[in-house]
Amino acid sequence: PNGVVLVWGGEAEAIFGYQADEIIGKSADLLFTPEDVREGALLKERQIADAGAVAEADRGMLRRDGRRFWANGVLYSLNDADGRQIGYSKVLRNRTDLKGQLESQKREISQLQAGEERKNKFITTLVHELRNPLSALSMAAEILKLSPDDPESRTFAVSAIERQVGFSRRLIDDLLDLTRLQKGKLRLNLVSLDLRTVVEQSSEVVKELINSKRQSLHLILGDAPVTVLADADRLQQVFVNLIQNAAKYTQETGDIWVKLLLEGQEAAVKVEDNGIGISPEVLPGIFDLF
């Protein structure tokens, strides 16, 4: 009744590694992990059994050599013919194999959930980015309306419309291709291009927002071509988002700088502003989705 081992039978020796003379007369706490001992696991099981119920438990337990295993067991009260308690009986099975299967299934479920979350975030991002070409199309339509007879303005507007329609089509293709979304993969159409052109076209998309806030956009791109092997549409997605965020979080009449630099054999595009900035605690995870 006080939790001391009196009988050691069945497969107990094989499961726990104790010979009968090594465990009989000692506290059954030896079979529990240190953390369960601290929490009074055996005492709690005894209290349940004292109430006339069966104390069921799935828990880690401890072998003589210190190794842990996963056990599925029950503890119940033993009473004599007069109903007086004379002790407890503990029956358990080593179910480390089952625990491993459960853990494996949990990992699979977690991976599936993470994949579904990535897909949903990705779809949300693409839907959000469909708004960007709409702004550029709106600006082009406004130019055509205000300057219908100006050949230069018309050529600029038509060119902008063609580019943004192609960009929108690419985003819609991404949304339709659910297989790629679930795998988190995108095709890259790598071509040789002048990075200055992509930056200029990206700034056009955000120009309406910048003008509405009377902000100044400074493009510092240099005179010489900067040739890279890249996907123009993907780069535009990146640059539009960065410039758009800079405009969104910069006060009216503020300044935004977009700089194209060469650092050794690498091209670097840096977007800076004099707006409110990003709090340090947010910075480490801000680009996780991408």
PDB file of C-alpha atoms in Angstrom:
ATOM      1  CA  PRO A   1       0.000   0.000   0.000  1.00  0.00           C
ATOM      2  CA  ASN A   2       2.918   2.420   0.524  1.00  0.00           C
ATOM      3  CA  GLY A   3       4.287   1.991  -3.011  1.00  0.00           C
ATOM      4  CA  VAL A   4       7.045  -0.511  -2.195  1.00  0.00           C
ATOM      5  CA  VAL A   5       7.564  -3.433  -4.609  1.00  0.00           C
ATOM      6  CA  LEU A   6       6.550  -6.774  -3.030  1.00  0.00           C
ATOM      7  CA  VAL A   7       6.197  -9.042  -6.080  1.00  0.00           C
ATOM      8  CA  TRP A   8       8.193  -8.904  -9.329  1.00  0.00           C
ATOM      9  CA  GLY A   9       6.825 -11.227 -11.972  1.00  0.00           C
ATOM     10  CA  GLY A  10       5.981 -11.872 -15.589  1.00  0.00           C
ATOM     11  CA  GLU A  11       8.144  -9.947 -18.056  1.00  0.00           C
ATOM     12  CA  ALA A  12       9.042  -7.220 -15.546  1.00  0.00           C
ATOM     13  CA  GLU A  13      12.669  -8.321 -15.421  1.00  0.00           C
ATOM     14  CA  ALA A  14      13.036  -8.226 -19.215  1.00  0.00           C
ATOM     15  CA  ILE A  15      11.249  -4.896 -19.564  1.00  0.00           C
ATOM     16  CA  PHE A  16      12.942  -3.010 -16.733  1.00  0.00           C
ATOM     17  CA  GLY A  17      16.251  -4.856 -16.424  1.00  0.00           C
ATOM     18  CA  TYR A  18      15.956  -5.389 -12.661  1.00  0.00           C
ATOM     19  CA  GLN A  19      16.361  -8.816 -11.081  1.00  0.00           C
ATOM     20  CA  ALA A  20      13.725  -9.550  -8.438  1.00  0.00           C
ATOM     21  CA  ASP A  21      16.220  -9.200  -5.553  1.00  0.00           C
ATOM     22  CA  GLU A  22      17.307  -5.775  -6.887  1.00  0.00           C
ATOM     23  CA  ILE A  23      13.837  -4.204  -6.806  1.00  0.00           C
ATOM     24  CA  ILE A  24      11.744  -6.026  -4.171  1.00  0.00           C
ATOM     25  CA  GLY A  25      11.570  -3.947  -1.013  1.00  0.00           C
ATOM     26  CA  LYS A  26      12.322  -0.704  -2.856  1.00  0.00           C
ATOM     27  CA  SER A  27      10.041   2.104  -3.915  1.00  0.00           C
ATOM     28  CA  ALA A  28       8.342   1.747  -7.304  1.00  0.00           C
ATOM     29  CA  ASP A  29       9.436   5.360  -7.926  1.00  0.00           C
ATOM     30  CA  LEU A  30      12.654   3.801  -9.286  1.00  0.00           C
ATOM     31  CA  LEU A  31      10.663   2.788 -12.369  1.00  0.00           C
ATOM     32  CA  PHE A  32       9.472   6.316 -13.079  1.00  0.00           C
ATOM     33  CA  THR A  33      11.387   9.125 -14.800  1.00  0.00           C
ATOM     34  CA  PRO A  34      12.837  11.843 -12.526  1.00  0.00           C
ATOM     35  CA  GLU A  35      10.350  14.414 -13.788  1.00  0.00           C
ATOM     36  CA  ASP A  36       7.397  12.098 -13.113  1.00  0.00           C
ATOM     37  CA  VAL A  37       8.785  11.371  -9.634  1.00  0.00           C
ATOM     38  CA  ARG A  38       8.937  15.107  -8.938  1.00  0.00           C
ATOM     39  CA  GLU A  39       5.316  15.444 -10.031  1.00  0.00           C
ATOM     40  CA  GLY A  40       4.251  12.521  -7.800  1.00  0.00           C
ATOM     41  CA  ALA A  41       3.063  10.356 -10.700  1.00  0.00           C
ATOM     42  CA  LEU A  42       2.896   7.127  -8.667  1.00  0.00           C
ATOM     43  CA  LEU A  43       1.055   8.867  -5.819  1.00  0.00           C
ATOM     44  CA  LYS A  44      -1.530  10.222  -8.262  1.00  0.00           C
ATOM     45  CA  GLU A  45      -2.074   6.755  -9.744  1.00  0.00           C
ATOM     46  CA  ARG A  46      -2.523   5.299  -6.239  1.00  0.00           C
ATOM     47  CA  GLN A  47      -5.054   8.008  -5.348  1.00  0.00           C
ATOM     48  CA  ILE A  48      -7.117   7.128  -8.432  1.00  0.00           C
ATOM     49  CA  ALA A  49      -6.967   3.432  -7.541  1.00  0.00           C
ATOM     50  CA  ASP A  50      -7.943   4.236  -3.923  1.00  0.00           C
ATOM     51  CA  ALA A  51     -11.124   5.786  -5.267  1.00  0.00           C
ATOM     52  CA  GLY A  52     -12.050   2.448  -6.816  1.00  0.00           C
ATOM     53  CA  ALA A  53     -11.112   3.358 -10.369  1.00  0.00           C
ATOM     54  CA  VAL A  54      -8.426   1.968 -12.670  1.00  0.00           C
ATOM     55  CA  ALA A  55      -5.497   4.362 -13.074  1.00  0.00           C
ATOM     56  CA  GLU A  56      -4.575   4.265 -16.755  1.00  0.00           C
ATOM     57  CA  ALA A  57      -1.345   5.882 -17.909  1.00  0.00           C
ATOM     58  CA  ASP A  58       0.713   6.239 -21.086  1.00  0.00           C
ATOM     59  CA  ARG A  59       4.077   7.533 -20.016  1.00  0.00           C
ATOM     60  CA  GLY A  60       7.825   7.225 -20.343  1.00  0.00           C
ATOM     61  CA  MET A  61       9.384   4.833 -17.796  1.00  0.00           C
ATOM     62  CA  LEU A  62      12.924   4.061 -16.719  1.00  0.00           C
ATOM     63  CA  ARG A  63      15.021   0.928 -17.103  1.00  0.00           C
ATOM     64  CA  ARG A  64      17.749  -0.091 -14.649  1.00  0.00           C
ATOM     65  CA  ASP A  65      20.440   1.092 -17.119  1.00  0.00           C
ATOM     66  CA  GLY A  66      18.845   4.553 -17.358  1.00  0.00           C
ATOM     67  CA  ARG A  67      17.268   4.061 -20.776  1.00  0.00           C
ATOM     68  CA  ARG A  68      13.707   5.224 -21.225  1.00  0.00           C
ATOM     69  CA  PHE A  69      10.849   3.461 -22.949  1.00  0.00           C
ATOM     70  CA  TRP A  70       7.184   4.197 -23.573  1.00  0.00           C
ATOM     71  CA  ALA A  71       4.727   2.182 -21.496  1.00  0.00           C
ATOM     72  CA  ASN A  72       0.999   1.676 -21.614  1.00  0.00           C
ATOM     73  CA  GLY A  73      -0.324   0.448 -18.267  1.00  0.00           C
ATOM     74  CA  VAL A  74      -2.878   0.367 -15.495  1.00  0.00           C
ATOM     75  CA  LEU A  75      -2.720   0.417 -11.693  1.00  0.00           C
ATOM     76  CA  TYR A  76      -5.562  -0.913  -9.561  1.00  0.00           C
ATOM     77  CA  SER A  77      -6.124  -1.588  -5.894  1.00  0.00           C
ATOM     78  CA  LEU A  78      -5.842  -5.112  -4.433  1.00  0.00           C
ATOM     79  CA  ASN A  79      -8.194  -5.922  -1.549  1.00  0.00           C
ATOM     80  CA  ASP A  80      -8.564  -8.948   0.691  1.00  0.00           C
ATOM     81  CA  ALA A  81     -11.789 -10.917   1.239  1.00  0.00           C
ATOM     82  CA  ASP A  82     -12.957  -8.360   3.796  1.00  0.00           C
ATOM     83  CA  GLY A  83     -12.390  -5.445   1.386  1.00  0.00           C
ATOM     84  CA  ARG A  84      -9.270  -4.175   3.159  1.00  0.00           C
ATOM     85  CA  GLN A  85      -6.590  -2.837   0.841  1.00  0.00           C
ATOM     86  CA  ILE A  86      -3.449  -4.964   0.824  1.00  0.00           C
ATOM     87  CA  GLY A  87      -1.634  -3.272  -2.039  1.00  0.00           C
ATOM     88  CA  TYR A  88      -1.720  -2.384  -5.716  1.00  0.00           C
ATOM     89  CA  SER A  89      -1.158  -4.254  -8.938  1.00  0.00           C
ATOM     90  CA  LYS A  90       0.638  -2.592 -11.846  1.00  0.00           C
ATOM     91  CA  VAL A  91       0.256  -4.151 -15.286  1.00  0.00           C
ATOM     92  CA  LEU A  92       1.997  -2.570 -18.253  1.00  0.00           C
ATOM     93  CA  ARG A  93       3.334  -3.176 -21.735  1.00  0.00           C
ATOM     94  CA  ASN A  94       6.377  -1.733 -23.474  1.00  0.00           C
ATOM     95  CA  ARG A  95       4.811   0.211 -26.364  1.00  0.00           C
ATOM     96  CA  THR A  96       7.819   2.142 -27.598  1.00  0.00           C
ATOM     97  CA  ASP A  97       6.973   0.835 -31.088  1.00  0.00           C
ATOM     98  CA  LEU A  98       3.501   2.400 -30.908  1.00  0.00           C
ATOM     99  CA  LYS A  99       4.910   5.659 -29.582  1.00  0.00           C
ATOM    100  CA  GLY A 100       7.299   5.791 -32.554  1.00  0.00           C
ATOM    101  CA  GLN A 101       4.416   5.243 -34.968  1.00  0.00           C
ATOM    102  CA  LEU A 102       2.365   7.973 -33.309  1.00  0.00           C
ATOM    103  CA  GLU A 103       5.282  10.403 -33.402  1.00  0.00           C
ATOM    104  CA  SER A 104       5.837   9.596 -37.080  1.00  0.00           C
ATOM    105  CA  GLN A 105       2.159  10.222 -37.823  1.00  0.00           C
ATOM    106  CA  LYS A 106       2.266  13.491 -35.895  1.00  0.00           C
ATOM    107  CA  ARG A 107       5.258  14.624 -37.953  1.00  0.00           C
ATOM    108  CA  GLU A 108       3.443  13.722 -41.174  1.00  0.00           C
ATOM    109  CA  ILE A 109       0.337  15.622 -40.071  1.00  0.00           C
ATOM    110  CA  SER A 110       2.492  18.587 -39.067  1.00  0.00           C
ATOM    111  CA  GLN A 111       4.218  18.562 -42.469  1.00  0.00           C
ATOM    112  CA  LEU A 112       0.870  18.405 -44.263  1.00  0.00           C
ATOM    113  CA  GLN A 113      -0.476  21.274 -42.179  1.00  0.00           C
ATOM    114  CA  ALA A 114       2.664  23.312 -42.836  1.00  0.00           C
ATOM    115  CA  GLY A 115       2.329  22.628 -46.560  1.00  0.00           C
ATOM    116  CA  GLU A 116      -1.313  23.705 -46.526  1.00  0.00           C
ATOM    117  CA  GLU A 117      -0.393  26.855 -44.616  1.00  0.00           C
ATOM    118  CA  ARG A 118       2.402  27.652 -47.092  1.00  0.00           C
ATOM    119  CA  LYS A 119      -0.019  27.156 -49.978  1.00  0.00           C
ATOM    120  CA  ASN A 120      -2.635  29.431 -48.412  1.00  0.00           C
ATOM    121  CA  LYS A 121      -0.063  32.120 -47.639  1.00  0.00           C
ATOM    122  CA  PHE A 122       1.293  31.854 -51.150  1.00  0.00           C
ATOM    123  CA  ILE A 123      -2.152  32.207 -52.703  1.00  0.00           C
ATOM    124  CA  THR A 124      -2.853  35.198 -50.464  1.00  0.00           C
ATOM    125  CA  THR A 125       0.429  36.776 -51.532  1.00  0.00           C
ATOM    126  CA  LEU A 126      -0.285  36.272 -55.231  1.00  0.00           C
ATOM    127  CA  VAL A 127      -3.794  37.681 -54.896  1.00  0.00           C
ATOM    128  CA  HIS A 128      -2.290  40.674 -53.126  1.00  0.00           C
ATOM    129  CA  GLU A 129       0.237  41.111 -55.914  1.00  0.00           C
ATOM    130  CA  LEU A 130      -2.479  41.121 -58.558  1.00  0.00           C
ATOM    131  CA  ARG A 131      -3.371  44.547 -57.212  1.00  0.00           C
ATOM    132  CA  ASN A 132      -0.016  45.964 -58.316  1.00  0.00           C
ATOM    133  CA  PRO A 133      -0.518  45.626 -62.090  1.00  0.00           C
ATOM    134  CA  LEU A 134      -4.041  46.991 -61.658  1.00  0.00           C
ATOM    135  CA  SER A 135      -2.539  50.241 -60.335  1.00  0.00           C
ATOM    136  CA  ALA A 136      -0.237  50.457 -63.344  1.00  0.00           C
ATOM    137  CA  LEU A 137      -3.115  49.712 -65.743  1.00  0.00           C
ATOM    138  CA  SER A 138      -5.181  52.411 -64.055  1.00  0.00           C
ATOM    139  CA  MET A 139      -2.343  54.898 -64.497  1.00  0.00           C
ATOM    140  CA  ALA A 140      -1.944  53.956 -68.184  1.00  0.00           C
ATOM    141  CA  ALA A 141      -5.680  54.389 -68.756  1.00  0.00           C
ATOM    142  CA  GLU A 142      -5.516  57.812 -67.116  1.00  0.00           C
ATOM    143  CA  ILE A 143      -2.642  58.820 -69.429  1.00  0.00           C
ATOM    144  CA  LEU A 144      -4.616  57.732 -72.505  1.00  0.00           C
ATOM    145  CA  LYS A 145      -7.639  59.672 -71.280  1.00  0.00           C
ATOM    146  CA  LEU A 146      -5.712  62.864 -70.548  1.00  0.00           C
ATOM    147  CA  SER A 147      -3.415  62.783 -73.592  1.00  0.00           C
ATOM    148  CA  PRO A 148      -5.215  60.869 -76.359  1.00  0.00           C
ATOM    149  CA  ASP A 149      -3.440  62.745 -79.165  1.00  0.00           C
ATOM    150  CA  ASP A 150       0.085  62.652 -77.751  1.00  0.00           C
ATOM    151  CA  PRO A 151       1.980  59.836 -79.571  1.00  0.00           C
ATOM    152  CA  GLU A 152       4.689  59.619 -76.911  1.00  0.00           C
ATOM    153  CA  SER A 153       2.204  59.322 -74.043  1.00  0.00           C
ATOM    154  CA  ARG A 154       0.131  56.817 -75.998  1.00  0.00           C
ATOM    155  CA  THR A 155       3.156  54.658 -76.759  1.00  0.00           C
ATOM    156  CA  PHE A 156       4.205  54.720 -73.099  1.00  0.00           C
ATOM    157  CA  ALA A 157       0.698  53.804 -71.905  1.00  0.00           C
ATOM    158  CA  VAL A 158       0.237  50.955 -74.398  1.00  0.00           C
ATOM    159  CA  SER A 159       3.645  49.549 -73.510  1.00  0.00           C
ATOM    160  CA  ALA A 160       2.793  49.674 -69.789  1.00  0.00           C
ATOM    161  CA  ILE A 161      -0.550  47.938 -70.442  1.00  0.00           C
ATOM    162  CA  GLU A 162       1.117  45.147 -72.415  1.00  0.00           C
ATOM    163  CA  ARG A 163       3.695  44.556 -69.690  1.00  0.00           C
ATOM    164  CA  GLN A 164       1.184  44.507 -66.846  1.00  0.00           C
ATOM    165  CA  VAL A 165      -1.248  42.230 -68.689  1.00  0.00           C
ATOM    166  CA  GLY A 166       1.615  39.764 -69.226  1.00  0.00           C
ATOM    167  CA  PHE A 167       2.613  40.081 -65.581  1.00  0.00           C
ATOM    168  CA  SER A 168      -0.988  39.443 -64.451  1.00  0.00           C
ATOM    169  CA  ARG A 169      -1.245  36.399 -66.696  1.00  0.00           C
ATOM    170  CA  ARG A 170       1.892  34.977 -65.066  1.00  0.00           C
ATOM    171  CA  LEU A 171       0.439  35.435 -61.580  1.00  0.00           C
ATOM    172  CA  ILE A 172      -2.854  33.824 -62.585  1.00  0.00           C
ATOM    173  CA  ASP A 173      -0.940  30.846 -64.001  1.00  0.00           C
ATOM    174  CA  ASP A 174       0.724  30.479 -60.619  1.00  0.00           C
ATOM    175  CA  LEU A 175      -2.645  30.453 -58.866  1.00  0.00           C
ATOM    176  CA  LEU A 176      -3.997  27.787 -61.185  1.00  0.00           C
ATOM    177  CA  ASP A 177      -1.028  25.469 -60.801  1.00  0.00           C
ATOM    178  CA  LEU A 178      -1.902  24.016 -57.383  1.00  0.00           C
ATOM    179  CA  THR A 179       0.614  21.181 -57.700  1.00  0.00           C
ATOM    180  CA  ARG A 180       3.499  23.615 -57.783  1.00  0.00           C
ATOM    181  CA  LEU A 181       1.988  25.650 -54.976  1.00  0.00           C
ATOM    182  CA  GLN A 182       1.759  22.592 -52.729  1.00  0.00           C
ATOM    183  CA  LYS A 183       5.409  21.772 -53.395  1.00  0.00           C
ATOM    184  CA  GLY A 184       6.374  25.392 -52.792  1.00  0.00           C
ATOM    185  CA  LYS A 185       8.130  25.564 -56.159  1.00  0.00           C
ATOM    186  CA  LEU A 186       7.964  28.054 -58.988  1.00  0.00           C
ATOM    187  CA  ARG A 187       9.453  27.900 -62.446  1.00  0.00           C
ATOM    188  CA  LEU A 188      12.010  30.590 -63.156  1.00  0.00           C
ATOM    189  CA  ASN A 189      12.203  31.910 -66.713  1.00  0.00           C
ATOM    190  CA  LEU A 190      15.863  32.865 -66.717  1.00  0.00           C
ATOM    191  CA  VAL A 191      16.936  35.309 -69.433  1.00  0.00           C
ATOM    192  CA  SER A 192      19.744  37.795 -69.857  1.00  0.00           C
ATOM    193  CA  LEU A 193      18.385  41.234 -68.993  1.00  0.00           C
ATOM    194  CA  ASP A 194      19.407  44.739 -67.980  1.00  0.00           C
ATOM    195  CA  LEU A 195      18.509  45.098 -64.313  1.00  0.00           C
ATOM    196  CA  ARG A 196      18.045  48.852 -64.750  1.00  0.00           C
ATOM    197  CA  THR A 197      15.033  48.223 -67.004  1.00  0.00           C
ATOM    198  CA  VAL A 198      13.341  45.974 -64.436  1.00  0.00           C
ATOM    199  CA  VAL A 199      13.847  48.546 -61.682  1.00  0.00           C
ATOM    200  CA  GLU A 200      12.442  51.330 -63.861  1.00  0.00           C
ATOM    201  CA  GLN A 201       9.388  49.271 -64.817  1.00  0.00           C
ATOM    202  CA  SER A 202       8.823  48.320 -61.179  1.00  0.00           C
ATOM    203  CA  SER A 203       8.883  51.953 -60.123  1.00  0.00           C
ATOM    204  CA  GLU A 204       6.238  52.743 -62.773  1.00  0.00           C
ATOM    205  CA  VAL A 205       3.826  50.346 -61.052  1.00  0.00           C
ATOM    206  CA  VAL A 206       4.123  52.236 -57.759  1.00  0.00           C
ATOM    207  CA  LYS A 207       4.228  55.722 -59.278  1.00  0.00           C
ATOM    208  CA  GLU A 208       0.531  56.422 -58.689  1.00  0.00           C
ATOM    209  CA  LEU A 209       0.867  55.725 -54.938  1.00  0.00           C
ATOM    210  CA  ILE A 210       4.034  57.808 -54.711  1.00  0.00           C
ATOM    211  CA  ASN A 211       2.463  60.726 -56.577  1.00  0.00           C
ATOM    212  CA  SER A 212      -0.682  60.592 -54.444  1.00  0.00           C
ATOM    213  CA  LYS A 213       1.475  61.087 -51.324  1.00  0.00           C
ATOM    214  CA  ARG A 214       3.617  63.735 -53.035  1.00  0.00           C
ATOM    215  CA  GLN A 215       6.724  61.716 -52.314  1.00  0.00           C
ATOM    216  CA  SER A 216      10.023  61.958 -54.183  1.00  0.00           C
ATOM    217  CA  LEU A 217      11.367  58.785 -55.808  1.00  0.00           C
ATOM    218  CA  HIS A 218      15.095  58.899 -56.562  1.00  0.00           C
ATOM    219  CA  LEU A 219      16.280  56.229 -59.028  1.00  0.00           C
ATOM    220  CA  ILE A 220      20.064  55.892 -58.967  1.00  0.00           C
ATOM    221  CA  LEU A 221      20.759  53.288 -61.629  1.00  0.00           C
ATOM    222  CA  GLY A 222      23.922  54.421 -63.391  1.00  0.00           C
ATOM    223  CA  ASP A 223      24.549  54.798 -67.121  1.00  0.00           C
ATOM    224  CA  ALA A 224      26.036  51.394 -67.959  1.00  0.00           C
ATOM    225  CA  PRO A 225      23.884  48.267 -68.436  1.00  0.00           C
ATOM    226  CA  VAL A 226      23.849  45.814 -65.525  1.00  0.00           C
ATOM    227  CA  THR A 227      23.319  42.430 -67.175  1.00  0.00           C
ATOM    228  CA  VAL A 228      22.051  39.549 -65.057  1.00  0.00           C
ATOM    229  CA  LEU A 229      20.579  36.109 -65.743  1.00  0.00           C
ATOM    230  CA  ALA A 230      17.214  36.316 -64.004  1.00  0.00           C
ATOM    231  CA  ASP A 231      13.423  36.121 -64.196  1.00  0.00           C
ATOM    232  CA  ALA A 232      12.136  39.623 -64.928  1.00  0.00           C
ATOM    233  CA  ASP A 233       8.625  38.960 -63.580  1.00  0.00           C
ATOM    234  CA  ARG A 234       9.888  37.547 -60.278  1.00  0.00           C
ATOM    235  CA  LEU A 235      12.305  40.445 -59.827  1.00  0.00           C
ATOM    236  CA  GLN A 236       9.479  42.873 -60.540  1.00  0.00           C
ATOM    237  CA  GLN A 237       7.404  41.188 -57.827  1.00  0.00           C
ATOM    238  CA  VAL A 238      10.230  41.757 -55.359  1.00  0.00           C
ATOM    239  CA  PHE A 239      11.013  45.342 -56.362  1.00  0.00           C
ATOM    240  CA  VAL A 240       7.368  46.436 -56.558  1.00  0.00           C
ATOM    241  CA  ASN A 241       6.720  45.093 -53.068  1.00  0.00           C
ATOM    242  CA  LEU A 242       9.785  46.804 -51.613  1.00  0.00           C
ATOM    243  CA  ILE A 243       9.101  50.158 -53.273  1.00  0.00           C
ATOM    244  CA  GLN A 244       5.392  49.923 -52.458  1.00  0.00           C
ATOM    245  CA  ASN A 245       6.133  49.211 -48.784  1.00  0.00           C
ATOM    246  CA  ALA A 246       8.583  52.106 -48.715  1.00  0.00           C
ATOM    247  CA  ALA A 247       5.877  54.423 -50.078  1.00  0.00           C
ATOM    248  CA  LYS A 248       3.200  53.010 -47.794  1.00  0.00           C
ATOM    249  CA  TYR A 249       5.217  53.524 -44.600  1.00  0.00           C
ATOM    250  CA  THR A 250       6.786  56.872 -45.505  1.00  0.00           C
ATOM    251  CA  GLN A 251       5.035  60.117 -44.650  1.00  0.00           C
ATOM    252  CA  GLU A 252       3.698  62.498 -47.295  1.00  0.00           C
ATOM    253  CA  THR A 253       6.427  64.489 -49.104  1.00  0.00           C
ATOM    254  CA  GLY A 254       8.953  61.893 -47.879  1.00  0.00           C
ATOM    255  CA  ASP A 255      11.844  60.503 -49.914  1.00  0.00           C
ATOM    256  CA  ILE A 256      12.481  57.042 -51.376  1.00  0.00           C
ATOM    257  CA  TRP A 257      15.773  55.981 -52.920  1.00  0.00           C
ATOM    258  CA  VAL A 258      16.239  52.992 -55.204  1.00  0.00           C
ATOM    259  CA  LYS A 259      19.922  52.307 -55.795  1.00  0.00           C
ATOM    260  CA  LEU A 260      21.481  49.835 -58.207  1.00  0.00           C
ATOM    261  CA  LEU A 261      25.009  48.983 -57.158  1.00  0.00           C
ATOM    262  CA  LEU A 262      27.716  46.596 -58.272  1.00  0.00           C
ATOM    263  CA  GLU A 263      29.420  44.698 -55.458  1.00  0.00           C
ATOM    264  CA  GLY A 264      32.150  42.601 -57.053  1.00  0.00           C
ATOM    265  CA  GLN A 265      30.420  40.154 -59.399  1.00  0.00           C
ATOM    266  CA  GLU A 266      27.025  40.761 -57.792  1.00  0.00           C
ATOM    267  CA  ALA A 267      24.329  43.320 -58.494  1.00  0.00           C
ATOM    268  CA  ALA A 268      22.604  44.825 -55.455  1.00  0.00           C
ATOM    269  CA  VAL A 269      19.331  46.737 -55.479  1.00  0.00           C
ATOM    270  CA  LYS A 270      18.735  48.716 -52.311  1.00  0.00           C
ATOM    271  CA  VAL A 271      15.437  50.405 -51.445  1.00  0.00           C
ATOM    272  CA  GLU A 272      15.675  53.031 -48.719  1.00  0.00           C
ATOM    273  CA  ASP A 273      13.281  55.594 -47.297  1.00  0.00           C
ATOM    274  CA  ASN A 274      12.981  58.103 -44.480  1.00  0.00           C
ATOM    275  CA  GLY A 275       9.735  56.610 -43.173  1.00  0.00           C
ATOM    276  CA  ILE A 276       8.924  54.884 -39.903  1.00  0.00           C
ATOM    277  CA  GLY A 277      11.186  51.854 -40.492  1.00  0.00           C
ATOM    278  CA  ILE A 278      10.716  48.299 -39.244  1.00  0.00           C
ATOM    279  CA  SER A 279      10.899  47.395 -35.559  1.00  0.00           C
ATOM    280  CA  PRO A 280      13.943  45.220 -34.677  1.00  0.00           C
ATOM    281  CA  GLU A 281      11.851  42.377 -33.227  1.00  0.00           C
ATOM    282  CA  VAL A 282       9.997  41.939 -36.551  1.00  0.00           C
ATOM    283  CA  LEU A 283      13.083  41.948 -38.791  1.00  0.00           C
ATOM    284  CA  PRO A 284      14.298  38.344 -38.214  1.00  0.00           C
ATOM    285  CA  GLY A 285      11.107  36.771 -39.597  1.00  0.00           C
ATOM    286  CA  ILE A 286       9.823  39.334 -42.055  1.00  0.00           C
ATOM    287  CA  PHE A 287      10.937  37.439 -45.155  1.00  0.00           C
ATOM    288  CA  ASP A 288      10.172  33.903 -43.947  1.00  0.00           C
ATOM    289  CA  LEU A 289       7.319  33.464 -46.425  1.00  0.00           C
ATOM    290  CA  PHE A 290       9.647  34.239 -49.315  1.00  0.00           C
TER     291      PHE A 290
END
